[in-house]
Coordinates of C-alpha atoms in Angstrom, one line a residue:
X1 CA 18.9 8.6 25.2
X2 CA 21.4 5.8 24.5
X3 CA 23.4 5.2 21.4
X4 CA 24.5 1.8 20.0
X5 CA 25.6 0.2 16.6
X6 CA 24.0 -2.7 14.8
X7 CA 24.8 -3.9 11.3
X8 CA 26.4 -0.5 10.5
X9 CA 23.3 1.3 11.7
X10 CA 23.6 4.0 14.4
X11 CA 20.8 3.5 16.9
X12 CA 19.7 6.4 19.2
X13 CA 17.0 5.2 21.6
X14 CA 14.4 7.4 23.2
X15 CA 14.7 7.9 27.0
X16 CA 11.0 7.2 27.6
X17 CA 8.6 5.4 25.3
X18 CA 5.2 7.0 24.5
X19 CA 3.5 3.6 24.0
X20 CA 1.5 3.9 27.2
X21 CA -0.2 7.0 25.9
X22 CA -1.7 5.1 23.0
X23 CA -5.2 3.5 22.9
X24 CA -4.6 0.5 20.7
X25 CA -8.3 -0.4 20.7
X26 CA -9.2 2.9 19.0
X27 CA -6.6 3.7 16.3
X28 CA -7.2 6.0 13.4
X29 CA -5.3 4.6 10.5
X30 CA -1.9 6.3 9.9
X31 CA -2.2 8.9 12.7
X32 CA -0.2 7.3 15.5
X33 CA 3.5 6.6 15.1
X34 CA 6.0 4.6 17.1
X35 CA 9.0 5.8 19.2
X36 CA 11.6 5.6 16.5
X37 CA 12.2 6.1 12.7
X38 CA 15.0 5.3 10.3
X39 CA 16.8 7.9 8.3
X40 CA 19.5 7.7 5.7
X41 CA 20.8 10.5 3.5
X42 CA 22.1 10.4 0.0
X43 CA 24.8 13.0 -0.5
X44 CA 27.8 13.5 -2.8
X45 CA 26.7 10.5 -4.8
X46 CA 26.8 8.1 -1.8
X47 CA 24.5 6.7 0.8
X48 CA 25.5 7.8 4.3
X49 CA 25.3 5.7 7.5
X50 CA 21.7 4.9 8.4
X51 CA 20.4 6.2 11.7
X52 CA 17.6 5.0 13.9
X53 CA 16.5 7.8 16.1
X54 CA 13.5 9.2 18.1
X55 CA 10.5 10.0 15.9
X56 CA 10.4 13.8 15.5
X57 CA 9.9 16.5 12.8
X58 CA 12.9 17.6 10.7
X59 CA 13.9 20.7 8.8
X60 CA 14.1 21.2 5.1
X61 CA 15.2 24.2 3.0
X62 CA 12.2 25.9 1.4
X63 CA 13.8 25.3 -2.0
X64 CA 14.1 21.5 -1.5
X65 CA 13.2 19.9 -4.8
X66 CA 10.5 17.7 -3.3
X67 CA 8.4 20.8 -2.7
X68 CA 8.7 22.1 -6.2
X69 CA 9.1 19.1 -8.6
X70 CA 7.5 16.3 -6.6
X71 CA 10.4 13.8 -6.4
X72 CA 8.8 11.6 -3.7
X73 CA 8.1 7.9 -3.6
X74 CA 6.9 5.5 -0.9
X75 CA 5.8 2.0 -0.1
X76 CA 3.2 0.4 2.1
X77 CA 4.0 -2.8 4.1
X78 CA 2.9 -4.5 7.3
X79 CA 4.5 -6.4 10.2
X80 CA 2.6 -9.0 12.1
X81 CA 3.2 -10.7 15.5
X82 CA 2.3 -14.4 16.0
X83 CA 1.3 -16.0 19.3
X84 CA 4.9 -16.8 20.1
X85 CA 5.8 -13.1 19.9
X86 CA 7.8 -13.5 16.7
X87 CA 7.6 -10.7 14.1
X88 CA 6.8 -11.5 10.5
X89 CA 6.8 -9.5 7.2
X90 CA 4.8 -10.4 4.1
X91 CA 6.7 -10.6 0.8
X92 CA 9.1 -7.7 1.7
X93 CA 11.2 -8.4 -1.3
X94 CA 8.3 -7.4 -3.5
X95 CA 8.0 -4.0 -1.8
X96 CA 11.8 -3.5 -1.9
X97 CA 12.0 -4.2 -5.6
X98 CA 8.9 -2.0 -6.4
X99 CA 10.4 0.8 -4.3
X100 CA 13.5 0.9 -6.4
X101 CA 11.5 0.6 -9.6
X102 CA 9.6 3.7 -8.5
X103 CA 13.0 5.4 -7.7
X104 CA 14.3 4.7 -11.2
X105 CA 11.1 6.1 -12.8
X106 CA 11.4 9.3 -10.8
X107 CA 15.1 9.7 -11.5
X108 CA 16.1 9.0 -7.9
X109 CA 18.9 6.8 -6.5
X110 CA 18.0 3.2 -5.7
X111 CA 18.2 2.4 -2.0
X112 CA 20.6 -0.4 -1.1
X113 CA 19.2 -3.6 0.3
X114 CA 21.3 -3.3 3.4
X115 CA 19.9 0.1 4.2
X116 CA 16.3 -0.8 3.4
X117 CA 16.0 -4.4 4.8
X118 CA 18.6 -4.2 7.6
X119 CA 17.3 -0.9 8.6
X120 CA 13.7 -2.1 8.7
X121 CA 14.7 -5.2 10.7
X122 CA 16.5 -3.2 13.3
X123 CA 13.7 -0.6 13.5
X124 CA 11.1 -3.4 14.0
X125 CA 13.1 -5.1 16.7
X126 CA 13.5 -1.8 18.6
X127 CA 9.8 -0.9 18.4
X128 CA 8.6 -4.5 18.7
X129 CA 6.2 -3.7 21.6
X130 CA 4.1 -1.6 19.2
X131 CA 3.2 -4.7 17.3
X132 CA 0.2 -6.3 19.0
X133 CA -0.8 -9.9 18.7
X134 CA -4.2 -10.9 17.4
X135 CA -5.9 -11.1 14.0
X136 CA -6.4 -7.6 12.6
X137 CA -3.6 -6.0 14.6
X138 CA -0.7 -4.9 12.5
X139 CA 2.1 -2.4 12.3
X140 CA 1.9 -0.4 9.1
X141 CA 5.3 0.3 7.6
X142 CA 5.9 3.4 5.4
X143 CA 9.3 3.6 3.7
X144 CA 9.7 6.8 1.6
X145 CA 12.3 8.7 -0.3
X146 CA 12.3 12.5 -1.0
X147 CA 14.4 15.0 -2.8
X148 CA 16.2 17.3 -0.4
X149 CA 18.6 19.1 -2.8
X150 CA 18.2 22.9 -2.7
X151 CA 17.4 25.2 -5.6
X152 CA 14.4 25.7 -7.8
X153 CA 16.0 24.8 -11.1
X154 CA 13.9 22.1 -12.8
X155 CA 16.4 19.2 -12.6
X156 CA 16.5 16.1 -10.5
X157 CA 17.9 16.6 -7.0
X158 CA 21.4 15.6 -6.1
X159 CA 20.5 15.0 -2.4
X160 CA 17.8 12.7 -1.0
X161 CA 16.5 11.4 2.3
X162 CA 15.3 7.9 2.8
X163 CA 13.1 7.2 5.9
X164 CA 11.0 4.5 7.4
X165 CA 8.2 5.3 9.9
X166 CA 5.9 2.9 11.6
X167 CA 2.2 3.1 12.6
X168 CA 0.1 0.6 14.6
X169 CA -3.0 -0.2 12.7
X170 CA -6.3 -2.0 12.6
X171 CA -8.8 -2.0 9.7
X172 CA -8.4 0.6 7.1
X173 CA -11.9 0.9 5.7
X174 CA -15.1 0.2 7.7
X175 CA -18.7 0.1 6.7
X176 CA -20.1 -0.2 3.2
X177 CA -18.0 1.1 0.3
X178 CA -19.9 2.5 -2.7
X179 CA -18.0 3.6 -5.8
X180 CA -18.4 5.8 -8.8
X181 CA -17.0 4.7 -12.1
X182 CA -14.8 7.5 -13.6
X183 CA -16.0 9.0 -16.9
X184 CA -13.8 12.1 -17.1
X185 CA -10.9 12.1 -14.7
X186 CA -8.0 9.6 -14.9
X187 CA -5.6 8.3 -12.3
X188 CA -2.8 7.7 -14.9
X189 CA -1.9 7.6 -18.6
X190 CA 0.2 5.5 -20.9
X191 CA 3.8 6.7 -20.8
X192 CA 3.2 8.3 -17.4
X193 CA 4.0 7.4 -13.8
X194 CA 0.9 5.3 -12.9
X195 CA 2.9 2.2 -12.2
X196 CA 5.3 4.1 -9.8
X197 CA 4.3 4.6 -6.2
X198 CA 4.9 8.3 -6.3
X199 CA 3.2 11.0 -4.2
X200 CA 1.8 12.9 -7.2
X201 CA -0.3 9.9 -8.3
X202 CA -2.2 10.1 -5.0
X203 CA -2.5 13.9 -4.9
X204 CA -4.0 13.9 -8.4
X205 CA -6.9 11.7 -7.4
X206 CA -7.9 13.6 -4.3
X207 CA -10.0 16.2 -6.1
X208 CA -12.2 13.8 -8.2
X209 CA -12.5 11.6 -5.2
X210 CA -13.8 14.5 -3.2
X211 CA -16.4 15.2 -5.9
X212 CA -17.5 11.5 -5.6
X213 CA -17.6 11.8 -1.8
X214 CA -20.1 14.7 -2.1
X215 CA -22.3 12.4 -4.1
X216 CA -22.3 9.8 -1.4
X217 CA -19.5 7.5 -2.8
X218 CA -16.4 6.5 -0.9
X219 CA -14.2 5.8 -3.8
X220 CA -13.8 5.9 -7.6
X221 CA -13.2 3.0 -9.9
X222 CA -10.7 4.5 -12.4
X223 CA -10.9 3.8 -16.1
X224 CA -8.4 4.1 -18.9
X225 CA -7.4 7.6 -19.8
X226 CA -8.0 7.2 -23.6
X227 CA -11.5 5.8 -23.8
X228 CA -12.8 5.4 -20.2
X229 CA -14.2 2.0 -21.2
X230 CA -11.7 -0.2 -19.3
X231 CA -11.9 -0.8 -15.5
X232 CA -8.5 -0.4 -13.9
X233 CA -8.2 0.4 -10.1
X234 CA -10.5 1.2 -7.2
X235 CA -9.3 4.3 -5.3
X236 CA -5.8 3.4 -4.1
X237 CA -6.3 -0.3 -4.6
X238 CA -6.3 -2.9 -7.4
X239 CA -9.8 -4.2 -8.1
X240 CA -11.4 -7.6 -8.7
X241 CA -14.7 -8.5 -10.3
X242 CA -16.6 -11.7 -9.8
X243 CA -19.0 -12.6 -12.7
X244 CA -20.8 -15.8 -12.0
X245 CA -18.0 -17.9 -10.5
X246 CA -15.0 -16.3 -12.4
X247 CA -12.8 -13.6 -10.9
X248 CA -11.5 -10.9 -13.3
X249 CA -8.8 -8.3 -12.7
X250 CA -7.0 -6.0 -15.1
X251 CA -3.4 -6.7 -16.1
X252 CA -0.7 -4.4 -14.7
X253 CA 0.6 -1.8 -17.1
X254 CA 2.1 1.7 -17.1
X255 CA -1.2 2.9 -15.7
X256 CA -1.8 0.2 -13.0
X257 CA 0.3 -0.5 -9.9
X258 CA 1.7 -3.9 -9.6
X259 CA 0.1 -4.6 -6.2
X260 CA 1.6 -7.2 -3.8
X261 CA -1.8 -8.1 -2.4
X262 CA -3.1 -8.3 -6.0
X263 CA -0.5 -10.8 -7.2
X264 CA -0.9 -12.8 -4.0
X265 CA -4.6 -13.1 -4.4
X266 CA -4.2 -14.2 -8.0
X267 CA -1.9 -17.0 -6.9
X268 CA -4.1 -18.0 -4.0
X269 CA -7.2 -18.1 -6.1
X270 CA -5.6 -20.4 -8.6
X271 CA -4.4 -22.7 -5.8
X272 CA -7.9 -22.7 -4.3
X273 CA -9.3 -23.9 -7.6
X274 CA -11.1 -20.6 -8.3
X275 CA -11.5 -19.5 -11.9
X276 CA -9.6 -16.3 -12.5
X277 CA -8.8 -14.3 -15.6
X278 CA -6.3 -11.5 -15.9
X279 CA -7.5 -9.4 -18.8
X280 CA -9.0 -6.0 -19.5
X281 CA -12.5 -5.7 -18.1
X282 CA -15.0 -3.3 -19.8
X283 CA -17.4 -1.0 -18.1
X284 CA -20.1 -2.3 -20.5
X285 CA -19.4 -5.9 -19.2
X286 CA -19.9 -4.8 -15.6
X287 CA -23.1 -3.0 -16.3
X288 CA -24.5 -5.9 -18.3
X289 CA -23.5 -8.4 -15.7
X290 CA -25.2 -6.4 -13.0
X291 CA -28.4 -6.1 -15.1
X292 CA -28.6 -9.9 -15.8
X293 CA -27.7 -10.9 -12.3
X294 CA -24.3 -12.5 -13.0
X295 CA -22.3 -9.9 -11.2
X296 CA -21.7 -11.3 -7.7
X297 CA -18.8 -9.3 -6.2
X298 CA -16.5 -6.4 -6.6
X299 CA -13.6 -5.9 -4.2
X300 CA -10.5 -3.8 -3.8
X301 CA -7.2 -5.2 -2.8
X302 CA -4.2 -3.5 -1.2
X303 CA -1.8 -3.6 1.7
X304 CA -3.7 -1.2 4.0
X305 CA -7.2 -2.6 3.4
X306 CA -6.2 -6.1 2.4
X307 CA -9.6 -6.7 0.8
X308 CA -12.4 -4.1 0.8
X309 CA -15.8 -5.4 -0.5
X310 CA -17.8 -3.0 -2.6
X311 CA -21.5 -2.7 -2.1
X312 CA -22.4 -1.1 -5.3
X313 CA -21.4 1.2 -8.1
X314 CA -22.7 4.1 -10.1
X315 CA -22.2 4.7 -13.8
X316 CA -23.8 7.5 -15.9
X317 CA -26.1 8.5 -13.0
X318 CA -27.5 4.9 -12.5
X319 CA -26.7 3.0 -9.4
X320 CA -26.2 -0.8 -9.4
X321 CA -26.5 -2.6 -6.1
X322 CA -24.5 -5.8 -5.6
X323 CA -26.1 -8.9 -4.1
X324 CA -25.3 -10.4 -0.8
X325 CA -23.6 -13.7 -1.5
X326 CA -23.0 -16.5 1.0
X327 CA -20.0 -17.9 -0.7
X328 CA -18.0 -14.6 -1.0
X329 CA -14.7 -15.1 -2.8
X330 CA -13.5 -11.9 -1.2
X331 CA -14.1 -13.2 2.3
X332 CA -12.6 -16.7 1.5
X333 CA -9.4 -15.1 0.2
X334 CA -9.2 -12.5 2.9
X335 CA -9.5 -15.0 5.7
X336 CA -6.8 -17.3 4.2
X337 CA -4.4 -14.4 3.5
X338 CA -4.7 -12.7 6.9
X339 CA -4.5 -16.0 8.7
X340 CA -1.3 -16.8 6.7
X341 CA 0.1 -13.3 7.5
X342 CA -0.6 -13.8 11.2
X343 CA 0.9 -17.4 11.1
X344 CA -2.4 -19.0 12.1
X345 CA -2.2 -21.3 9.1
X346 CA 0.8 -22.7 7.2
X347 CA 2.4 -20.5 4.6
X348 CA 2.7 -22.9 1.7
X349 CA 4.0 -20.2 -0.6
X350 CA 7.1 -19.0 1.3
X351 CA 5.8 -15.5 1.4
X352 CA 6.2 -14.7 5.1
X353 CA 9.7 -13.7 6.4
X354 CA 10.7 -13.8 10.0
X355 CA 12.4 -10.7 11.5
X356 CA 15.5 -11.9 13.3

């Protein structure tokens, strides 16, 4: 193992890489990790020196607050490699800002930009061989922050650990996705933490999603907690609906995550000349549009899946199949977005950032 310094980051390299043990053609999403990780502790009211070191388990006290009071946030990002072997990020400033917004909501310290961004850049440069060229090949980036302070008193922790881990990835979802519209369970509520990317949001949806899985559905389209009449998110993704030739998606709120892919698709749709409306969408609208044939597409949008087309939905025990359309807005937008991320077409938005 060798130790160096870069941008005030201590770097401890592995003696031997494990990359040759990985089958990059057969990757299960989020199950294989690169040689190194970044770690930075918050102690005594200050951020310590960031360290890049070999990926490995670490010890926590059983009374660490993350285990008892759920102070844990994360982000999802991707790195891409172009044909000239340059590494690119997609709108990393959006992820950085949202990460710290989540930290504020969960009473956690904000991570400094030099720790988050500089640390990420150094980590990506060190593990650059794990980023494979070619459309569809990406490196998934998972920054997270957990409470490590000891003691089971119900107060915010005083100590925290920030980490970034990396995982080579291909497609997140495959095959047809059928969804169940929620009538009882809710993902989030007004005044709650639905807009924060915190671990508990995801844990809370596992049970109702498992019930949907038993009925043959892969995901749930969540509805508002008060009336269950407004369509909000699909699984862990934002969701879009195409009725005739207009795209609809719900506005962000305390209940809906401000997705980076979502806002990018909205801007792209406008530039492509597609009609798009950001407003509450009612379940009754969706059902009626399906019945009269005007519902053309539903698709989820998020970092991991990019765009995930939905084949049909169920509501009150009735299943509604979506038509196969030749001019799919989902596919048009996905192709342009992924080509831009992989630098196969020009980025006219200034969204892609080169790692240097």
